Coordinates of C-alpha atoms in Angstrom, one line a residue:
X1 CA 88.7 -44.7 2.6
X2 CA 91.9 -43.1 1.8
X3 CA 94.0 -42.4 4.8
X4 CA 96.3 -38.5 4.7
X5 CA 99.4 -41.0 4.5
X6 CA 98.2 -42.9 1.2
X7 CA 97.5 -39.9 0.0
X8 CA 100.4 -38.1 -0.1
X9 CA 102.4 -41.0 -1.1
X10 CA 100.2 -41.8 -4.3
X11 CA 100.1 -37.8 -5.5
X12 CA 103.3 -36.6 -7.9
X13 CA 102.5 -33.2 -6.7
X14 CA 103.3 -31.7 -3.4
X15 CA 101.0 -32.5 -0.4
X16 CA 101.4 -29.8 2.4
X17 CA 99.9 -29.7 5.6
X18 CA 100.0 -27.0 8.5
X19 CA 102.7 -28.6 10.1
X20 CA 104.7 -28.6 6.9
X21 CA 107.9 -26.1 5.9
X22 CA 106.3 -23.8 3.2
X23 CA 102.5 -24.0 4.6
X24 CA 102.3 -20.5 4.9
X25 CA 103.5 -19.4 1.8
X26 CA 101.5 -22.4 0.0
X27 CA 98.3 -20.8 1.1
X28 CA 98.8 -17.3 0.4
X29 CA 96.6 -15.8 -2.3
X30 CA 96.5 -12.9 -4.7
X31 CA 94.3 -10.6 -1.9
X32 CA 96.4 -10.4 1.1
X33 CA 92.8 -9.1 2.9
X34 CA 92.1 -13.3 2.8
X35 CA 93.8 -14.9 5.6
X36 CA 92.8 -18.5 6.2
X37 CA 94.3 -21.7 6.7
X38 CA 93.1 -25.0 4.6
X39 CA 94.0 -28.0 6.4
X40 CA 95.7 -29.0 3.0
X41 CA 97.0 -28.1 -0.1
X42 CA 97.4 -30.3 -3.1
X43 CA 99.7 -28.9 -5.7
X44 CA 98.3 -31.2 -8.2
X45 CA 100.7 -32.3 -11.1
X46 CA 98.3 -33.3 -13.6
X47 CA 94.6 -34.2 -14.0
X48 CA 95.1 -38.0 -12.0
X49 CA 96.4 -35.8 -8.9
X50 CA 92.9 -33.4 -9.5
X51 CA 90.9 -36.8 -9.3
X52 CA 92.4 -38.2 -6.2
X53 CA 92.1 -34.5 -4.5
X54 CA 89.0 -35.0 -5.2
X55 CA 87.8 -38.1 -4.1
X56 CA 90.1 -37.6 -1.4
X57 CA 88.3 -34.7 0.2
X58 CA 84.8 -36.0 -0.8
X59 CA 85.8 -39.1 1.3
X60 CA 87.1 -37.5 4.2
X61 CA 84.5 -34.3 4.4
X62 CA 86.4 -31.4 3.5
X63 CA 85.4 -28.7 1.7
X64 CA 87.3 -27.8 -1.8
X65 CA 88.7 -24.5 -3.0
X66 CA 89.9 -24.5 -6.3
X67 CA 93.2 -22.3 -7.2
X68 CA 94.5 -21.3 -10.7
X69 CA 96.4 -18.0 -10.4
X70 CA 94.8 -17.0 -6.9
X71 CA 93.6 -13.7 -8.2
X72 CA 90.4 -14.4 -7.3
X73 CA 89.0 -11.1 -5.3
X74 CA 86.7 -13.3 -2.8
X75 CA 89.4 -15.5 -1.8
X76 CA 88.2 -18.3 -3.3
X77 CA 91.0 -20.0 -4.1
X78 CA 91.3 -21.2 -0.5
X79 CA 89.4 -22.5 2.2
X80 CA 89.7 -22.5 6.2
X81 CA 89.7 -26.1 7.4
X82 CA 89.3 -27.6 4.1
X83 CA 91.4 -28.8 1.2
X84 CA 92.7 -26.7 -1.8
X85 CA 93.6 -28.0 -5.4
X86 CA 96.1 -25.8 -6.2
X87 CA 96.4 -26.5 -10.2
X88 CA 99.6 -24.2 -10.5
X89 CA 101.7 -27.1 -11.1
X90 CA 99.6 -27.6 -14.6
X91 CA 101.3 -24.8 -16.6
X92 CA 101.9 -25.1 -20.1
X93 CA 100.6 -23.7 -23.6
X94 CA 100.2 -25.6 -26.8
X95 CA 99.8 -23.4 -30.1
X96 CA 98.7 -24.6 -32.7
X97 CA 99.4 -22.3 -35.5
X98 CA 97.9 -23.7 -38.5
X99 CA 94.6 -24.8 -36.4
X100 CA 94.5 -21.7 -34.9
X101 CA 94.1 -22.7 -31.3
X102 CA 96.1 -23.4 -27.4
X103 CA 95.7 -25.8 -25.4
X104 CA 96.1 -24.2 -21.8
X105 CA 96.8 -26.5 -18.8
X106 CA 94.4 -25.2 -16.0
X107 CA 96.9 -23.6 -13.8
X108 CA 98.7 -21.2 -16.5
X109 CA 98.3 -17.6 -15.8
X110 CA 97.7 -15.4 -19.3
X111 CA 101.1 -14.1 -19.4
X112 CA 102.2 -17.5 -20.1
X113 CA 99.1 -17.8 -22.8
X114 CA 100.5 -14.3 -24.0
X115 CA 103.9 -15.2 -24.3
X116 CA 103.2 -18.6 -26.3
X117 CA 100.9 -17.2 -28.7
X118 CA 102.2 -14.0 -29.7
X119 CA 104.9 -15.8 -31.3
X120 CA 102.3 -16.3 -34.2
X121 CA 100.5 -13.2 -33.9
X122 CA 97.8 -14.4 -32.3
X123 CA 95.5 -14.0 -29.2
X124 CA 93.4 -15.5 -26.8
X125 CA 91.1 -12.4 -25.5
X126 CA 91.5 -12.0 -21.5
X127 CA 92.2 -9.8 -18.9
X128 CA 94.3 -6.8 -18.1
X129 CA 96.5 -8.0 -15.1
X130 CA 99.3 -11.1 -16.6
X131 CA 99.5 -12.6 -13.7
X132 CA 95.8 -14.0 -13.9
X133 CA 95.1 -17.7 -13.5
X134 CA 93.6 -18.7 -17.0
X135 CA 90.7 -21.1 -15.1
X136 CA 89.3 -18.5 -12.8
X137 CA 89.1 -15.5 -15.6
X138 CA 87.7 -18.3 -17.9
X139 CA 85.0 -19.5 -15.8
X140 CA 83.4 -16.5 -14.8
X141 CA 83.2 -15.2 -18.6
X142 CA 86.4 -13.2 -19.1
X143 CA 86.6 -9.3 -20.0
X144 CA 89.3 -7.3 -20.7
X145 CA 91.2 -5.5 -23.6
X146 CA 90.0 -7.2 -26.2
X147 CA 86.5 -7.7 -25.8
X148 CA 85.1 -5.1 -28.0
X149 CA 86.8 -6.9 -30.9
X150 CA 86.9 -10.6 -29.7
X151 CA 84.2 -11.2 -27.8
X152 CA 84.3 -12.6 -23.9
X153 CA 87.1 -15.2 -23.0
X154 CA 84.3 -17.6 -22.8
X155 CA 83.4 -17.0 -26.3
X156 CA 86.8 -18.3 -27.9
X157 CA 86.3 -21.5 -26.0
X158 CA 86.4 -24.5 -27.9
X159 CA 86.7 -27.4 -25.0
X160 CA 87.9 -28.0 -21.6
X161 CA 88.9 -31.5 -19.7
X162 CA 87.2 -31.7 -15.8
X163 CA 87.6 -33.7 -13.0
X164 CA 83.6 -33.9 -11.8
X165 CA 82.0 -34.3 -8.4
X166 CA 82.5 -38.0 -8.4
X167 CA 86.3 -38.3 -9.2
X168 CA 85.5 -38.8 -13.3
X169 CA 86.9 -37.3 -15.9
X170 CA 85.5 -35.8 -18.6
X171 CA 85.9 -34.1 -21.9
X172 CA 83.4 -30.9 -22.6
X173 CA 82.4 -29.4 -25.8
X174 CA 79.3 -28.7 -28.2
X175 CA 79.0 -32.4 -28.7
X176 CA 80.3 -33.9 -25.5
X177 CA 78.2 -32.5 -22.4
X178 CA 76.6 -29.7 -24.1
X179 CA 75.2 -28.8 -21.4
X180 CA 78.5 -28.9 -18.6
X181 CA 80.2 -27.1 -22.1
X182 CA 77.3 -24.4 -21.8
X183 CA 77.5 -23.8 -18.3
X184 CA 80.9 -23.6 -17.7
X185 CA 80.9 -20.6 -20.1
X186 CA 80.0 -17.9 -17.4
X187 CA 79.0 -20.3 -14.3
X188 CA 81.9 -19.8 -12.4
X189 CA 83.9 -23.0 -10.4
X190 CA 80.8 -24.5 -9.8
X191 CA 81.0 -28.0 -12.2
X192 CA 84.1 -29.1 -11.4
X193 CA 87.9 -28.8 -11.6
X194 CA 89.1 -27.7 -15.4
X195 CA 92.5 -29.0 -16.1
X196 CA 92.7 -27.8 -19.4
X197 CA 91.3 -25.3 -21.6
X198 CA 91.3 -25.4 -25.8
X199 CA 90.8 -21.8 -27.2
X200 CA 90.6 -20.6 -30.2
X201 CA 92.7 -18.0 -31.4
X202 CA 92.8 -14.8 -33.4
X203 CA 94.7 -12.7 -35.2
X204 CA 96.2 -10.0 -33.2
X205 CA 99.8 -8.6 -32.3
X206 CA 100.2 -5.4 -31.9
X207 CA 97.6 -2.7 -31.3
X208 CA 97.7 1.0 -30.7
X209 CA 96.6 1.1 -27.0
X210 CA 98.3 2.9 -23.8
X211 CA 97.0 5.4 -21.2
X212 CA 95.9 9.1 -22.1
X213 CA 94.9 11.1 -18.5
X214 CA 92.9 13.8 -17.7
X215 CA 93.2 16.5 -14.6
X216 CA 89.8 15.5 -12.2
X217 CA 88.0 18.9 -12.8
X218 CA 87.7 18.2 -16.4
X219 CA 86.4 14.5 -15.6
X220 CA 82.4 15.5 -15.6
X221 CA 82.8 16.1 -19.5
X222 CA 85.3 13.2 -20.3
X223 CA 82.9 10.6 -19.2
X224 CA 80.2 12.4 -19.9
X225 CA 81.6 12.7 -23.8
X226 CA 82.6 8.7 -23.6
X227 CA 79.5 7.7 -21.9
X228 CA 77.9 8.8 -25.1
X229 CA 80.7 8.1 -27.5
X230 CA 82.4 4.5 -27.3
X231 CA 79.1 2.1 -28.1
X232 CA 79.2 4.0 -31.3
X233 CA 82.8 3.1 -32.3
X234 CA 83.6 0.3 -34.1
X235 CA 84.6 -3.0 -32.5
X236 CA 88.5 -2.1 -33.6
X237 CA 88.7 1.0 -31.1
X238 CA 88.0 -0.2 -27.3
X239 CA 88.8 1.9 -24.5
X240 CA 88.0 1.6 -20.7
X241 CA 87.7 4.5 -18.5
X242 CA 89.4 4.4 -15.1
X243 CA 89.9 7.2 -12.6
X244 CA 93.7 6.6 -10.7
X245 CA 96.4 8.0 -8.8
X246 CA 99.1 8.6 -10.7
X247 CA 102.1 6.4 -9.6
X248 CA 105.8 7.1 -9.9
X249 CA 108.0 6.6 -13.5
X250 CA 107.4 6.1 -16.3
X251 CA 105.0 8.6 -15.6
X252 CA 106.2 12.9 -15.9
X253 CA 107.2 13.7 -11.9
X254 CA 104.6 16.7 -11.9
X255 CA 101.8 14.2 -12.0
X256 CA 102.9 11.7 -9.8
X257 CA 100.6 11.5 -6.9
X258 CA 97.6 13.1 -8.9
X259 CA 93.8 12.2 -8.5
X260 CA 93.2 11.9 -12.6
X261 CA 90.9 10.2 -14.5
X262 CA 92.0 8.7 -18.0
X263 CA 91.0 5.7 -20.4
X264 CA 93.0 2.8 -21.3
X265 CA 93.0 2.2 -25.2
X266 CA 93.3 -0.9 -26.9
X267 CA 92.5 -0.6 -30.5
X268 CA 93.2 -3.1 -33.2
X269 CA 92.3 -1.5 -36.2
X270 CA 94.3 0.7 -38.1
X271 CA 96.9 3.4 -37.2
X272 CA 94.2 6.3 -38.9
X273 CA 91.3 4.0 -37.5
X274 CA 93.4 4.5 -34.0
X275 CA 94.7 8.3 -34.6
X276 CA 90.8 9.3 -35.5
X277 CA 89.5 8.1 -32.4
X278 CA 92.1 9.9 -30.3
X279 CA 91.8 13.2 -31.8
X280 CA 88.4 13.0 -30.5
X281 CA 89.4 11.6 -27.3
X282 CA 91.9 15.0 -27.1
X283 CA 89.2 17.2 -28.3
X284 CA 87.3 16.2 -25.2
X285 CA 89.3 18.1 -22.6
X286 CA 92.8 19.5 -22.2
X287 CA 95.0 16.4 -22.2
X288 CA 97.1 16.1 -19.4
X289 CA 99.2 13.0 -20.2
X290 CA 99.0 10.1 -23.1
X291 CA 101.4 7.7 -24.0
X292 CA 99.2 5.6 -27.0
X293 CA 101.3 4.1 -29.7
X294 CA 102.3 0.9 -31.1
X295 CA 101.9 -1.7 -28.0
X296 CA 102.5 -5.7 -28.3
X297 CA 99.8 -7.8 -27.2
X298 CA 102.0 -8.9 -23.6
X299 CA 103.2 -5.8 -23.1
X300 CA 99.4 -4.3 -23.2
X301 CA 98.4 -7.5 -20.8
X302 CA 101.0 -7.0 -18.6
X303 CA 101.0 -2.6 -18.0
X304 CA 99.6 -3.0 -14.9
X305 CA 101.7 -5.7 -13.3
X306 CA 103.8 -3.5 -11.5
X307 CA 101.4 -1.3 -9.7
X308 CA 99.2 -4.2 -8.1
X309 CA 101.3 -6.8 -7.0
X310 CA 100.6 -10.3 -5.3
X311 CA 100.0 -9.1 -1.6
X312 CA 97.9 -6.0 -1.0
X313 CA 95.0 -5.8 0.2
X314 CA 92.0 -5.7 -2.2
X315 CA 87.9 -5.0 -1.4
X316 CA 86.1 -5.0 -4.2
X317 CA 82.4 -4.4 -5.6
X318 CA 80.8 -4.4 -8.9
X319 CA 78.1 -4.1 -11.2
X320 CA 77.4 -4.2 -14.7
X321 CA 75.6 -1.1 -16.3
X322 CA 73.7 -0.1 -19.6
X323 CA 73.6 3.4 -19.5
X324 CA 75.2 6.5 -16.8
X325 CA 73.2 8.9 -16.6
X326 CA 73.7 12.5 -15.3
X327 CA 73.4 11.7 -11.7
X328 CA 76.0 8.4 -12.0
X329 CA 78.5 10.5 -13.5
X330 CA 78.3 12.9 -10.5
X331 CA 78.2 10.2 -8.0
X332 CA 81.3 8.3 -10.2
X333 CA 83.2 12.6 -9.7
X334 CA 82.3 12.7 -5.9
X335 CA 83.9 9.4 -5.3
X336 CA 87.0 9.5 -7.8
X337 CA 87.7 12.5 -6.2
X338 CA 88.2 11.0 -2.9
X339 CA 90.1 7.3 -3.5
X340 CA 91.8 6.7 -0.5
X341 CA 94.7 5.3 -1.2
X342 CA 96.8 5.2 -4.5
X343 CA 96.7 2.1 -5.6
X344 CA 92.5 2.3 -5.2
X345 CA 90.4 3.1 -8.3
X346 CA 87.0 2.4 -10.6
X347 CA 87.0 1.0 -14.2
X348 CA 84.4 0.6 -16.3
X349 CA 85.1 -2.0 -18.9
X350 CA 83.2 -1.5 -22.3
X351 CA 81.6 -5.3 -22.9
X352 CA 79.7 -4.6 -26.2
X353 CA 80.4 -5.2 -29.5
X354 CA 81.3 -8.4 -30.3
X355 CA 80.7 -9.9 -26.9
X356 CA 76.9 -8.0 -27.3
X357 CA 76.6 -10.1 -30.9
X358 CA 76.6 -13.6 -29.0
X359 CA 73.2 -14.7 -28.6
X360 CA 71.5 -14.4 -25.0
X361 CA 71.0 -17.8 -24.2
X362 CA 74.4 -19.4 -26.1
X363 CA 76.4 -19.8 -22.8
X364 CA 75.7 -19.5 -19.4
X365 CA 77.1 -15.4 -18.9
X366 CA 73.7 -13.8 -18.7
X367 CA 74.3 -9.9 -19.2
X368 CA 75.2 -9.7 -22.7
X369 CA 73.0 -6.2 -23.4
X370 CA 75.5 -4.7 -20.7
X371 CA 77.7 -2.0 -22.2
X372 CA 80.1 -1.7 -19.2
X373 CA 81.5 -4.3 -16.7
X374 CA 82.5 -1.6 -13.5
X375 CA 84.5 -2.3 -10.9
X376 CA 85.2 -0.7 -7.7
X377 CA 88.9 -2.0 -6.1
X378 CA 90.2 -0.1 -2.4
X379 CA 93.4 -1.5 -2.8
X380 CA 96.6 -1.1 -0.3
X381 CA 100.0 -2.9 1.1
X382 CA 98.7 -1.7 4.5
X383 CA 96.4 -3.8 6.8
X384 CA 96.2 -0.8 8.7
X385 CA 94.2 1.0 6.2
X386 CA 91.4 -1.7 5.6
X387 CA 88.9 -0.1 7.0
X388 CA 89.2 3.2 5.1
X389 CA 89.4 1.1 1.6
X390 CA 86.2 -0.9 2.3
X391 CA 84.4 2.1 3.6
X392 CA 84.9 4.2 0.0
X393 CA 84.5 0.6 -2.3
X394 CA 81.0 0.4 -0.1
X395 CA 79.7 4.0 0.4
X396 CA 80.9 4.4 -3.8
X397 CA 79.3 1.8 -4.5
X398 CA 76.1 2.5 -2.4
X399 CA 76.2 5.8 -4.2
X400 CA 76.2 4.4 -7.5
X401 CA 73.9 1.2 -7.5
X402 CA 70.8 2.5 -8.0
X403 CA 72.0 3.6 -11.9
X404 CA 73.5 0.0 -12.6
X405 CA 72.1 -3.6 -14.2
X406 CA 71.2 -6.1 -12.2
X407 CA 73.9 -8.1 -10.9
X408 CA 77.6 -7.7 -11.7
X409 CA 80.4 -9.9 -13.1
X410 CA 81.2 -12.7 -10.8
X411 CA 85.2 -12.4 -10.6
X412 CA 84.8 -9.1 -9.2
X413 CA 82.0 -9.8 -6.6
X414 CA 83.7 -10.7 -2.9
X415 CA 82.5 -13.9 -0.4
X416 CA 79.7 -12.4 1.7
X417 CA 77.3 -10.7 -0.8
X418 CA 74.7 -13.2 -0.2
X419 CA 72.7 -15.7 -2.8
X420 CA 70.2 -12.9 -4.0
X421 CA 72.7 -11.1 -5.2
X422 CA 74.3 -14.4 -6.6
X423 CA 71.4 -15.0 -8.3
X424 CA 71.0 -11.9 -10.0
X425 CA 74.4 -11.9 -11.4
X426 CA 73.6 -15.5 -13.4
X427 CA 71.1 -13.5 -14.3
X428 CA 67.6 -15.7 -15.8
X429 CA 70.4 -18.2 -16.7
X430 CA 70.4 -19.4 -12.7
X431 CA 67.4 -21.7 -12.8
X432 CA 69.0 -23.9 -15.6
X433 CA 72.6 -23.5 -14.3
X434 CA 70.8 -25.1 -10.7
X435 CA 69.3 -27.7 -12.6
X436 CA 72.7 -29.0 -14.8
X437 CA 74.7 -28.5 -10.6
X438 CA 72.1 -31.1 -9.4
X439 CA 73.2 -33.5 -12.3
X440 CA 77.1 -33.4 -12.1
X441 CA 77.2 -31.9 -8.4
X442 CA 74.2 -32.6 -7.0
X443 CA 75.7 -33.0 -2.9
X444 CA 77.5 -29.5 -3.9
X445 CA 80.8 -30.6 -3.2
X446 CA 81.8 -27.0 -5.6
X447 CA 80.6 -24.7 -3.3
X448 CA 83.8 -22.6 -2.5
X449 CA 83.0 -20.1 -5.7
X450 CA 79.8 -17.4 -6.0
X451 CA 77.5 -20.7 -5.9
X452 CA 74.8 -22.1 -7.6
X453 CA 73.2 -24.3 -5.5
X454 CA 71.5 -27.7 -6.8
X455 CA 68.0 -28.0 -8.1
X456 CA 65.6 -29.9 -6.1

């Protein structure tokens, strides 16, 4: 067995323990609402570190958290007591031009994907927030701007290399591991440790997208009006409809402060393509604010960077949903009327089109006749204010369950909502997710994510 001292001599990355300068800082995440304290942290260096971490903890009884960005809301980048491979020190981005594809070491974030590829006027479709670690978004499907057009993040992935249960290391794609390839695509951290990702990319650079805003009174018709409107666009127009307070510059003074509710456009077709879509946007209700024009694809990625930085405190809950009725879009009013701090909001993501033309059972995300992702964040610096954000995420979301899908989009659910509703959100996928964890994981060393637990 591999004593604490042999191990941090053999690993080129840093080894840190409690008692260590930096500790504290090493095992900070994303969410500042997770406090806990892993007994160590392997900044791994490349995939040979992954594999001792591995066998290292399996050997010595730890539990494993796995940490690409940290973003994760449920904290599951980290682990009390246990050991966390922290993959941030593999970071790089390899863009092919003429092939069309990245190769993404498993602890980039998408702005450094972003950066890399727009160079070429291409894209890998993601997120919304930059400073996202690639693995987690990648895992647990992947929505953002561009899935309307694109598809889910999982659906431009080509190949990944993992560090399994056992220490090995292997290489998944549609001919080796079909089945890891397929359940990696949507299940989550529960197969092993990726340290790189191959995506395929597509050719997008700059989009007409941007925010256009709304007063509250007139948001019963706006999402009422795009409710009914966006699954009819084409796949080039893509907008997601958010309520928000309205922060500081660049935004007009008279609205700063403001309860609003607006949608965040990201359209790739063309400008008339684009301009058509907005006049009927504006022809919904008086617009109060929009600032939609020409938009590179990092700049879009990276809007919201500077209104939720690394450190507040984040509760989250979620569901996906095929239709809102009359009685959601009152309960959606009620609550975006009352967000409790500024930073707090409710987005629905619009995950049709292309991710819709996928067939059901091609990877493991299970909800691909959903039309919206929707999350629920109470977000604040303040510890002080915790219980007021969970309070309005819970009694919103209590209000408007009842309208939603089953089960909800597994970045966005939080540690402690129990394996019923971890099941629902693999959807009918779960049975043969359990059986492929009881083949590569079968003692459930994974377990540190929304889990799938082994098959008998």
């Amino acid at each position: 067995m591999t004593s604490m001292m042999e191990f941090v001599e053999v690993q080129r990355g840093s080894v840190i323990r409690r008692e260590d300068e930096g500790y504290n800082q090493a095992r900070a995440v994303y969410n500042a609402m997770i406090d806990k304290y892993p007994a160590v942290i392997a900044q791994c260096a490349n995939a040979a570190d992954v594999i001792r971490a591995v066998n290292f903890a399996r050997e010595q009884g730890l539990d494993i958290a796995v940490r690409s960005g940290g973003h994760n809301g449920g904290g599951l980048g980290t682990v009390d007591d246990g050991l966390v491979i922290d993959l941030s020190g593999i970071r790089y981005v390899r863009v092919d031009p003429t092939a069309k594809t990245a190769r993404v070491g498993g602890g980039s974030l998408w702005g450094d994907v972003d950066a890399a590829t727009h160079a070429f006027g291409l894209a890998v479709p993601s997120g919304i927030i930059s400073t996202t670690g690639v693995g987690g978004l990648t895992l647990g499907g992947g929505m953002g701007h561009l899935t309307r057009r694109y598809g889910l993040t999982i659906d431009s992935l080509l190949e990944a290399d993992m560090v399994l249960a056992d220490g090995s290391f292997v290489t998944v794609n549609e001919s080796s591991h079909p089945d890891l390839f397929w359940a990696i695509r949507g299940g989550g951290g529960n197969f092993g440790v990726v340290t790189s990702f191959l995506f395929r990319l597509h050719e997008v650079s700059t989009l007409i997208a941007g925010p256009m805003l709304w007063e509250m009174d007139d948001a019963p018709a706006v999402l009422r009006w795009y409710a009914d409107w966006i699954g009819e666009q084409p796949e080039t127009i893509s907008a997601f409809f958010m309520f928000m307070t309205v922060p500081g510059p660049p935004f007009p003074e008279p609205l700063h402060g403001k309860k609003m509710c607006g949608l965040m456009w990201a359209c790739t077709g063309s400008q008339a393509q684009a301009e058509a879509a907005l006049d009927v946007a504006r022809a919904a209700a008086p617009i109060a604010f929009e600032h939609v024009g020409p938009m590179p694809v990092p700049a879009l990625q990276s809007m919201f960077d500077p209104f939720f930085p690394a450190g507040h405190q984040w509760y989250w809950k979620a569901d996906f949903v095929k239709e809102i009725p009359e009685a959601a879009i009152n309960a959606h009013i009620k609550y975006g009327r009352t967000m409790p701090t500024p930073q707090s909001s409710m987005h629905l993501y619009p995950i049709d089109g292309a991710a819709s033309r996928i067939g059901h059972d091609a990877t493991a995300w299970a909800h691909r006749d959903a039309k919206w992702g929707m999350v629920i964040v109470g977000v604040d610096p303040d510890p002080a204010n915790n219980e007021r954000i969970i309070s309005w995420t819970r009694d919103y979301w209590d209000a408007i369950h009842p309208y939603a899908a089953e089960g909800a989009y597994v970045n966005f659910m939080m540690a402690d909502e129990g394996q019923d509703r971890v099941k629902a959100s693999y959807g009918d996928h779960y049975e043969r997710l359990a059986r492929i964890k009881a083949k590569y994981d079968p003692e459930n060393i994974f377990h540190v994510n929304q889990n799938i637990r082994p098959a008998a």
